[in-house]
């Protein structure tokens, strides 16, 4: 079965990356290949390819107070609650 595209949430230590991919598992493997700390795909929120960019921007704005750099955010509340309730867990 092909993987569903979506907004992914990847945990790496104290941080969560919020991004979009057509193949979130493959994206996670790519990020892991250049990171010495384990990277875990913790959830995917399914969105259409048409709306993904806007949804990703909205999430980045929603969690701006936790922003660290690029697409990385501190793994704290309310982001952790959002992932638990809105993302399909892998």
PDB file of N, CA and C in Angstrom:
ATOM      1  N   UNK A   1       0.848  -1.183   0.000  1.00  0.00           N
ATOM      2  CA  UNK A   1       0.000   0.000   0.000  1.00  0.00           C
ATOM      3  C   UNK A   1       0.894   1.247   0.000  1.00  0.00           C
ATOM      4  N   UNK A   2       0.649   2.180  -0.908  1.00  0.00           N
ATOM      5  CA  UNK A   2       1.472   3.393  -0.937  1.00  0.00           C
ATOM      6  C   UNK A   2       1.239   4.265   0.291  1.00  0.00           C
ATOM      7  N   UNK A   3       2.283   4.967   0.651  1.00  0.00           N
ATOM      8  CA  UNK A   3       2.202   5.863   1.802  1.00  0.00           C
ATOM      9  C   UNK A   3       1.374   7.095   1.448  1.00  0.00           C
ATOM     10  N   UNK A   4       0.648   7.608   2.435  1.00  0.00           N
ATOM     11  CA  UNK A   4      -0.172   8.805   2.204  1.00  0.00           C
ATOM     12  C   UNK A   4       0.648  10.052   2.486  1.00  0.00           C
ATOM     13  N   UNK A   5       0.533  11.051   1.624  1.00  0.00           N
ATOM     14  CA  UNK A   5       1.239  12.310   1.876  1.00  0.00           C
ATOM     15  C   UNK A   5       0.596  13.055   3.031  1.00  0.00           C
ATOM     16  N   UNK A   6       1.355  13.949   3.622  1.00  0.00           N
ATOM     17  CA  UNK A   6       0.779  14.744   4.695  1.00  0.00           C
ATOM     18  C   UNK A   6       1.791  15.583   5.434  1.00  0.00           C
ATOM     19  N   UNK A   7       1.264  16.303   6.418  1.00  0.00           N
ATOM     20  CA  UNK A   7       2.095  17.075   7.326  1.00  0.00           C
ATOM     21  C   UNK A   7       2.648  16.076   8.340  1.00  0.00           C
ATOM     22  N   UNK A   8       3.966  16.000   8.429  1.00  0.00           N
ATOM     23  CA  UNK A   8       4.563  15.055   9.361  1.00  0.00           C
ATOM     24  C   UNK A   8       5.076  15.765  10.609  1.00  0.00           C
ATOM     25  N   UNK A   9       5.169  14.995  11.669  1.00  0.00           N
ATOM     26  CA  UNK A   9       5.718  15.448  12.941  1.00  0.00           C
ATOM     27  C   UNK A   9       6.801  14.440  13.313  1.00  0.00           C
ATOM     28  N   UNK A  10       8.055  14.887  13.283  1.00  0.00           N
ATOM     29  CA  UNK A  10       9.187  14.020  13.597  1.00  0.00           C
ATOM     30  C   UNK A  10       9.839  14.496  14.876  1.00  0.00           C
ATOM     31  N   UNK A  11      10.046  13.561  15.777  1.00  0.00           N
ATOM     32  CA  UNK A  11      10.677  13.906  17.049  1.00  0.00           C
ATOM     33  C   UNK A  11      12.151  13.538  17.002  1.00  0.00           C
ATOM     34  N   UNK A  12      12.954  14.459  17.488  1.00  0.00           N
ATOM     35  CA  UNK A  12      14.393  14.262  17.590  1.00  0.00           C
ATOM     36  C   UNK A  12      14.816  14.875  18.917  1.00  0.00           C
ATOM     37  N   UNK A  13      14.953  14.037  19.925  1.00  0.00           N
ATOM     38  CA  UNK A  13      15.295  14.542  21.249  1.00  0.00           C
ATOM     39  C   UNK A  13      14.225  15.482  21.780  1.00  0.00           C
ATOM     40  N   UNK A  14      14.621  16.702  22.094  1.00  0.00           N
ATOM     41  CA  UNK A  14      13.695  17.695  22.665  1.00  0.00           C
ATOM     42  C   UNK A  14      12.970  18.511  21.597  1.00  0.00           C
ATOM     43  N   UNK A  15      13.072  18.093  20.336  1.00  0.00           N
ATOM     44  CA  UNK A  15      12.522  18.894  19.242  1.00  0.00           C
ATOM     45  C   UNK A  15      11.579  18.082  18.361  1.00  0.00           C
ATOM     46  N   UNK A  16      10.675  18.800  17.710  1.00  0.00           N
ATOM     47  CA  UNK A  16       9.761  18.209  16.729  1.00  0.00           C
ATOM     48  C   UNK A  16       9.855  19.019  15.448  1.00  0.00           C
ATOM     49  N   UNK A  17       9.985  18.318  14.341  1.00  0.00           N
ATOM     50  CA  UNK A  17      10.019  18.951  13.019  1.00  0.00           C
ATOM     51  C   UNK A  17       8.630  18.857  12.425  1.00  0.00           C
ATOM     52  N   UNK A  18       8.119  19.974  11.942  1.00  0.00           N
ATOM     53  CA  UNK A  18       6.817  20.015  11.278  1.00  0.00           C
ATOM     54  C   UNK A  18       7.085  20.324   9.811  1.00  0.00           C
ATOM     55  N   UNK A  19       6.748  19.385   8.942  1.00  0.00           N
ATOM     56  CA  UNK A  19       6.981  19.576   7.512  1.00  0.00           C
ATOM     57  C   UNK A  19       5.963  18.804   6.703  1.00  0.00           C
ATOM     58  N   UNK A  20       6.141  18.808   5.386  1.00  0.00           N
ATOM     59  CA  UNK A  20       5.234  18.102   4.491  1.00  0.00           C
ATOM     60  C   UNK A  20       6.041  17.172   3.596  1.00  0.00           C
ATOM     61  N   UNK A  21       5.489  16.015   3.316  1.00  0.00           N
ATOM     62  CA  UNK A  21       6.145  15.096   2.389  1.00  0.00           C
ATOM     63  C   UNK A  21       5.115  14.200   1.723  1.00  0.00           C
ATOM     64  N   UNK A  22       5.420  13.816   0.494  1.00  0.00           N
ATOM     65  CA  UNK A  22       4.605  12.817  -0.192  1.00  0.00           C
ATOM     66  C   UNK A  22       4.843  11.440   0.426  1.00  0.00           C
ATOM     67  N   UNK A  23       6.035  11.238   1.004  1.00  0.00           N
ATOM     68  CA  UNK A  23       6.411   9.972   1.632  1.00  0.00           C
ATOM     69  C   UNK A  23       7.079  10.262   2.975  1.00  0.00           C
ATOM     70  N   UNK A  24       6.289  10.514   4.019  1.00  0.00           N
ATOM     71  CA  UNK A  24       6.854  10.886   5.320  1.00  0.00           C
ATOM     72  C   UNK A  24       7.887   9.902   5.875  1.00  0.00           C
ATOM     73  N   UNK A  25       7.686   8.604   5.706  1.00  0.00           N
ATOM     74  CA  UNK A  25       8.654   7.623   6.228  1.00  0.00           C
ATOM     75  C   UNK A  25      10.000   7.762   5.535  1.00  0.00           C
ATOM     76  N   UNK A  26       9.970   7.961   4.229  1.00  0.00           N
ATOM     77  CA  UNK A  26      11.217   8.155   3.483  1.00  0.00           C
ATOM     78  C   UNK A  26      11.891   9.458   3.884  1.00  0.00           C
ATOM     79  N   UNK A  27      11.107  10.490   4.102  1.00  0.00           N
ATOM     80  CA  UNK A  27      11.658  11.777   4.549  1.00  0.00           C
ATOM     81  C   UNK A  27      12.341  11.612   5.904  1.00  0.00           C
ATOM     82  N   UNK A  28      11.723  10.856   6.790  1.00  0.00           N
ATOM     83  CA  UNK A  28      12.304  10.600   8.103  1.00  0.00           C
ATOM     84  C   UNK A  28      13.643   9.884   7.961  1.00  0.00           C
ATOM     85  N   UNK A  29      13.714   8.897   7.092  1.00  0.00           N
ATOM     86  CA  UNK A  29      14.962   8.166   6.869  1.00  0.00           C
ATOM     87  C   UNK A  29      16.048   9.095   6.341  1.00  0.00           C
ATOM     88  N   UNK A  30      15.680  10.015   5.471  1.00  0.00           N
ATOM     89  CA  UNK A  30      16.641  10.983   4.928  1.00  0.00           C
ATOM     90  C   UNK A  30      17.173  11.888   6.031  1.00  0.00           C
ATOM     91  N   UNK A  31      16.281  12.391   6.860  1.00  0.00           N
ATOM     92  CA  UNK A  31      16.694  13.272   7.960  1.00  0.00           C
ATOM     93  C   UNK A  31      17.558  12.487   8.950  1.00  0.00           C
ATOM     94  N   UNK A  32      17.196  11.239   9.210  1.00  0.00           N
ATOM     95  CA  UNK A  32      17.985  10.419  10.139  1.00  0.00           C
ATOM     96  C   UNK A  32      19.397  10.196   9.626  1.00  0.00           C
ATOM     97  N   UNK A  33      19.546  10.067   8.312  1.00  0.00           N
ATOM     98  CA  UNK A  33      20.864   9.771   7.743  1.00  0.00           C
ATOM     99  C   UNK A  33      21.890  10.865   8.022  1.00  0.00           C
ATOM    100  N   UNK A  34      21.451  12.081   8.323  1.00  0.00           N
ATOM    101  CA  UNK A  34      22.401  13.165   8.604  1.00  0.00           C
ATOM    102  C   UNK A  34      22.212  13.701  10.022  1.00  0.00           C
ATOM    103  N   UNK A  35      21.760  12.835  10.921  1.00  0.00           N
ATOM    104  CA  UNK A  35      21.534  13.256  12.293  1.00  0.00           C
ATOM    105  C   UNK A  35      22.028  12.161  13.239  1.00  0.00           C
ATOM    106  N   UNK A  36      22.895  12.484  14.195  1.00  0.00           N
ATOM    107  CA  UNK A  36      23.414  11.461  15.098  1.00  0.00           C
ATOM    108  C   UNK A  36      22.419  11.037  16.189  1.00  0.00           C
ATOM    109  N   UNK A  37      21.365  11.815  16.370  1.00  0.00           N
ATOM    110  CA  UNK A  37      20.344  11.533  17.384  1.00  0.00           C
ATOM    111  C   UNK A  37      19.169  10.836  16.694  1.00  0.00           C
ATOM    112  N   UNK A  38      18.551   9.832  17.319  1.00  0.00           N
ATOM    113  CA  UNK A  38      17.415   9.159  16.684  1.00  0.00           C
ATOM    114  C   UNK A  38      16.290  10.131  16.297  1.00  0.00           C
ATOM    115  N   UNK A  39      15.760   9.932  15.107  1.00  0.00           N
ATOM    116  CA  UNK A  39      14.630  10.710  14.591  1.00  0.00           C
ATOM    117  C   UNK A  39      13.461   9.736  14.446  1.00  0.00           C
ATOM    118  N   UNK A  40      12.319  10.086  15.040  1.00  0.00           N
ATOM    119  CA  UNK A  40      11.157   9.196  15.033  1.00  0.00           C
ATOM    120  C   UNK A  40       9.968   9.926  14.424  1.00  0.00           C
ATOM    121  N   UNK A  41       9.352   9.300  13.444  1.00  0.00           N
ATOM    122  CA  UNK A  41       8.128   9.832  12.855  1.00  0.00           C
ATOM    123  C   UNK A  41       6.996   9.521  13.828  1.00  0.00           C
ATOM    124  N   UNK A  42       6.482  10.546  14.506  1.00  0.00           N
ATOM    125  CA  UNK A  42       5.476  10.313  15.550  1.00  0.00           C
ATOM    126  C   UNK A  42       4.045  10.487  15.069  1.00  0.00           C
ATOM    127  N   UNK A  43       3.851  11.139  13.935  1.00  0.00           N
ATOM    128  CA  UNK A  43       2.504  11.297  13.428  1.00  0.00           C
ATOM    129  C   UNK A  43       2.462  11.987  12.086  1.00  0.00           C
ATOM    130  N   UNK A  44       1.358  11.782  11.377  1.00  0.00           N
ATOM    131  CA  UNK A  44       1.122  12.422  10.081  1.00  0.00           C
ATOM    132  C   UNK A  44      -0.316  12.905  10.039  1.00  0.00           C
ATOM    133  N   UNK A  45      -0.493  14.150   9.675  1.00  0.00           N
ATOM    134  CA  UNK A  45      -1.824  14.721   9.469  1.00  0.00           C
ATOM    135  C   UNK A  45      -2.068  14.733   7.966  1.00  0.00           C
ATOM    136  N   UNK A  46      -3.019  13.945   7.514  1.00  0.00           N
ATOM    137  CA  UNK A  46      -3.283  13.853   6.079  1.00  0.00           C
ATOM    138  C   UNK A  46      -3.905  15.145   5.556  1.00  0.00           C
ATOM    139  N   UNK A  47      -3.309  15.678   4.507  1.00  0.00           N
ATOM    140  CA  UNK A  47      -3.816  16.868   3.822  1.00  0.00           C
ATOM    141  C   UNK A  47      -3.602  16.665   2.332  1.00  0.00           C
ATOM    142  N   UNK A  48      -4.377  17.355   1.536  1.00  0.00           N
ATOM    143  CA  UNK A  48      -4.216  17.241   0.089  1.00  0.00           C
ATOM    144  C   UNK A  48      -2.980  18.015  -0.363  1.00  0.00           C
ATOM    145  N   UNK A  49      -2.445  17.621  -1.490  1.00  0.00           N
ATOM    146  CA  UNK A  49      -1.300  18.327  -2.048  1.00  0.00           C
ATOM    147  C   UNK A  49      -1.647  19.773  -2.375  1.00  0.00           C
ATOM    148  N   UNK A  50      -2.897  20.039  -2.628  1.00  0.00           N
ATOM    149  CA  UNK A  50      -3.340  21.389  -2.955  1.00  0.00           C
ATOM    150  C   UNK A  50      -3.235  22.305  -1.740  1.00  0.00           C
ATOM    151  N   UNK A  51      -3.532  21.776  -0.549  1.00  0.00           N
ATOM    152  CA  UNK A  51      -3.598  22.626   0.641  1.00  0.00           C
ATOM    153  C   UNK A  51      -2.416  22.478   1.596  1.00  0.00           C
ATOM    154  N   UNK A  52      -1.453  21.622   1.287  1.00  0.00           N
ATOM    155  CA  UNK A  52      -0.398  21.332   2.252  1.00  0.00           C
ATOM    156  C   UNK A  52       0.420  22.554   2.636  1.00  0.00           C
ATOM    157  N   UNK A  53       0.783  23.382   1.669  1.00  0.00           N
ATOM    158  CA  UNK A  53       1.657  24.520   1.965  1.00  0.00           C
ATOM    159  C   UNK A  53       0.994  25.465   2.960  1.00  0.00           C
ATOM    160  N   UNK A  54      -0.258  25.773   2.739  1.00  0.00           N
ATOM    161  CA  UNK A  54      -0.986  26.671   3.635  1.00  0.00           C
ATOM    162  C   UNK A  54      -1.133  26.053   5.030  1.00  0.00           C
ATOM    163  N   UNK A  55      -1.445  24.752   5.079  1.00  0.00           N
ATOM    164  CA  UNK A  55      -1.613  24.077   6.368  1.00  0.00           C
ATOM    165  C   UNK A  55      -0.298  24.055   7.151  1.00  0.00           C
ATOM    166  N   UNK A  56       0.786  23.798   6.449  1.00  0.00           N
ATOM    167  CA  UNK A  56       2.096  23.799   7.098  1.00  0.00           C
ATOM    168  C   UNK A  56       2.419  25.192   7.650  1.00  0.00           C
ATOM    169  N   UNK A  57       2.149  26.228   6.873  1.00  0.00           N
ATOM    170  CA  UNK A  57       2.365  27.606   7.333  1.00  0.00           C
ATOM    171  C   UNK A  57       1.515  27.912   8.562  1.00  0.00           C
ATOM    172  N   UNK A  58       0.258  27.479   8.540  1.00  0.00           N
ATOM    173  CA  UNK A  58      -0.642  27.709   9.672  1.00  0.00           C
ATOM    174  C   UNK A  58      -0.107  27.047  10.949  1.00  0.00           C
ATOM    175  N   UNK A  59       0.380  25.822  10.822  1.00  0.00           N
ATOM    176  CA  UNK A  59       0.924  25.128  11.990  1.00  0.00           C
ATOM    177  C   UNK A  59       2.188  25.813  12.500  1.00  0.00           C
ATOM    178  N   UNK A  60       3.044  26.251  11.589  1.00  0.00           N
ATOM    179  CA  UNK A  60       4.250  26.963  12.012  1.00  0.00           C
ATOM    180  C   UNK A  60       3.873  28.239  12.762  1.00  0.00           C
ATOM    181  N   UNK A  61       2.852  28.939  12.302  1.00  0.00           N
ATOM    182  CA  UNK A  61       2.395  30.157  12.984  1.00  0.00           C
ATOM    183  C   UNK A  61       1.748  29.814  14.329  1.00  0.00           C
ATOM    184  N   UNK A  62       0.960  28.752  14.359  1.00  0.00           N
ATOM    185  CA  UNK A  62       0.273  28.351  15.581  1.00  0.00           C
ATOM    186  C   UNK A  62       1.266  28.037  16.702  1.00  0.00           C
ATOM    187  N   UNK A  63       2.410  27.461  16.346  1.00  0.00           N
ATOM    188  CA  UNK A  63       3.394  27.066  17.354  1.00  0.00           C
ATOM    189  C   UNK A  63       4.646  27.945  17.325  1.00  0.00           C
ATOM    190  N   UNK A  64       4.491  29.162  16.866  1.00  0.00           N
ATOM    191  CA  UNK A  64       5.627  30.093  16.748  1.00  0.00           C
ATOM    192  C   UNK A  64       6.344  30.316  18.077  1.00  0.00           C
ATOM    193  N   UNK A  65       5.635  30.274  19.177  1.00  0.00           N
ATOM    194  CA  UNK A  65       6.261  30.484  20.485  1.00  0.00           C
ATOM    195  C   UNK A  65       7.252  29.362  20.824  1.00  0.00           C
ATOM    196  N   UNK A  66       7.132  28.224  20.161  1.00  0.00           N
ATOM    197  CA  UNK A  66       8.031  27.092  20.398  1.00  0.00           C
ATOM    198  C   UNK A  66       9.094  26.960  19.311  1.00  0.00           C
ATOM    199  N   UNK A  67       9.090  27.874  18.351  1.00  0.00           N
ATOM    200  CA  UNK A  67      10.000  27.789  17.209  1.00  0.00           C
ATOM    201  C   UNK A  67      11.457  27.888  17.635  1.00  0.00           C
ATOM    202  N   UNK A  68      12.293  27.023  17.051  1.00  0.00           N
ATOM    203  CA  UNK A  68      13.727  27.025  17.323  1.00  0.00           C
ATOM    204  C   UNK A  68      14.489  27.504  16.092  1.00  0.00           C
ATOM    205  N   UNK A  69      14.287  26.788  14.969  1.00  0.00           N
ATOM    206  CA  UNK A  69      14.990  27.127  13.726  1.00  0.00           C
ATOM    207  C   UNK A  69      14.355  26.354  12.579  1.00  0.00           C
ATOM    208  N   UNK A  70      14.194  27.006  11.436  1.00  0.00           N
ATOM    209  CA  UNK A  70      13.624  26.322  10.270  1.00  0.00           C
ATOM    210  C   UNK A  70      12.269  25.718  10.607  1.00  0.00           C
ATOM    211  N   UNK A  71      12.155  24.413  10.420  1.00  0.00           N
ATOM    212  CA  UNK A  71      10.912  23.702  10.708  1.00  0.00           C
ATOM    213  C   UNK A  71      10.949  22.980  12.050  1.00  0.00           C
ATOM    214  N   UNK A  72      11.893  23.335  12.909  1.00  0.00           N
ATOM    215  CA  UNK A  72      12.070  22.674  14.209  1.00  0.00           C
ATOM    216  C   UNK A  72      11.465  23.503  15.334  1.00  0.00           C
ATOM    217  N   UNK A  73      10.760  22.789  16.231  1.00  0.00           N
ATOM    218  CA  UNK A  73      10.054  23.404  17.349  1.00  0.00           C
ATOM    219  C   UNK A  73      10.379  22.614  18.620  1.00  0.00           C
ATOM    220  N   UNK A  74      10.334  23.281  19.758  1.00  0.00           N
ATOM    221  CA  UNK A  74      10.521  22.573  21.025  1.00  0.00           C
ATOM    222  C   UNK A  74       9.355  21.603  21.239  1.00  0.00           C
ATOM    223  N   UNK A  75       9.670  20.404  21.675  1.00  0.00           N
ATOM    224  CA  UNK A  75       8.649  19.376  21.928  1.00  0.00           C
ATOM    225  C   UNK A  75       8.020  19.624  23.293  1.00  0.00           C
ATOM    226  N   UNK A  76       7.116  20.594  23.323  1.00  0.00           N
ATOM    227  CA  UNK A  76       6.443  20.994  24.558  1.00  0.00           C
ATOM    228  C   UNK A  76       4.960  21.173  24.279  1.00  0.00           C
ATOM    229  N   UNK A  77       4.204  21.352  25.354  1.00  0.00           N
ATOM    230  CA  UNK A  77       2.787  21.690  25.190  1.00  0.00           C
ATOM    231  C   UNK A  77       2.706  23.104  24.636  1.00  0.00           C
ATOM    232  N   UNK A  78       1.800  23.425  23.780  1.00  0.00           N
ATOM    233  CA  UNK A  78       0.649  22.651  23.310  1.00  0.00           C
ATOM    234  C   UNK A  78       0.928  21.802  22.061  1.00  0.00           C
ATOM    235  N   UNK A  79       2.151  21.856  21.538  1.00  0.00           N
ATOM    236  CA  UNK A  79       2.475  21.072  20.337  1.00  0.00           C
ATOM    237  C   UNK A  79       2.303  19.572  20.584  1.00  0.00           C
ATOM    238  N   UNK A  80       2.756  19.073  21.718  1.00  0.00           N
ATOM    239  CA  UNK A  80       2.621  17.650  22.004  1.00  0.00           C
ATOM    240  C   UNK A  80       1.153  17.214  22.029  1.00  0.00           C
ATOM    241  N   UNK A  81       0.298  18.031  22.615  1.00  0.00           N
ATOM    242  CA  UNK A  81      -1.140  17.716  22.638  1.00  0.00           C
ATOM    243  C   UNK A  81      -1.716  17.717  21.230  1.00  0.00           C
ATOM    244  N   UNK A  82      -1.284  18.672  20.420  1.00  0.00           N
ATOM    245  CA  UNK A  82      -1.777  18.740  19.045  1.00  0.00           C
ATOM    246  C   UNK A  82      -1.434  17.456  18.291  1.00  0.00           C
ATOM    247  N   UNK A  83      -0.205  17.023  18.407  1.00  0.00           N
ATOM    248  CA  UNK A  83       0.219  15.804  17.709  1.00  0.00           C
ATOM    249  C   UNK A  83      -0.594  14.608  18.196  1.00  0.00           C
ATOM    250  N   UNK A  84      -0.799  14.510  19.503  1.00  0.00           N
ATOM    251  CA  UNK A  84      -1.567  13.379  20.061  1.00  0.00           C
ATOM    252  C   UNK A  84      -2.998  13.345  19.534  1.00  0.00           C
ATOM    253  N   UNK A  85      -3.609  14.513  19.335  1.00  0.00           N
ATOM    254  CA  UNK A  85      -5.034  14.548  18.979  1.00  0.00           C
ATOM    255  C   UNK A  85      -5.316  14.712  17.491  1.00  0.00           C
ATOM    256  N   UNK A  86      -4.380  15.245  16.709  1.00  0.00           N
ATOM    257  CA  UNK A  86      -4.656  15.533  15.313  1.00  0.00           C
ATOM    258  C   UNK A  86      -3.865  14.727  14.287  1.00  0.00           C
ATOM    259  N   UNK A  87      -2.803  14.079  14.713  1.00  0.00           N
ATOM    260  CA  UNK A  87      -1.977  13.358  13.751  1.00  0.00           C
ATOM    261  C   UNK A  87      -2.179  11.849  13.925  1.00  0.00           C
ATOM    262  N   UNK A  88      -2.288  11.145  12.795  1.00  0.00           N
ATOM    263  CA  UNK A  88      -2.369   9.697  12.850  1.00  0.00           C
ATOM    264  C   UNK A  88      -1.021   9.186  13.314  1.00  0.00           C
ATOM    265  N   UNK A  89      -1.033   8.376  14.343  1.00  0.00           N
ATOM    266  CA  UNK A  89       0.226   7.903  14.924  1.00  0.00           C
ATOM    267  C   UNK A  89       0.781   6.745  14.121  1.00  0.00           C
ATOM    268  N   UNK A  90       2.062   6.774  13.978  1.00  0.00           N
ATOM    269  CA  UNK A  90       2.760   5.788  13.157  1.00  0.00           C
ATOM    270  C   UNK A  90       3.155   4.593  14.034  1.00  0.00           C
TER     271      UNK A  90
END
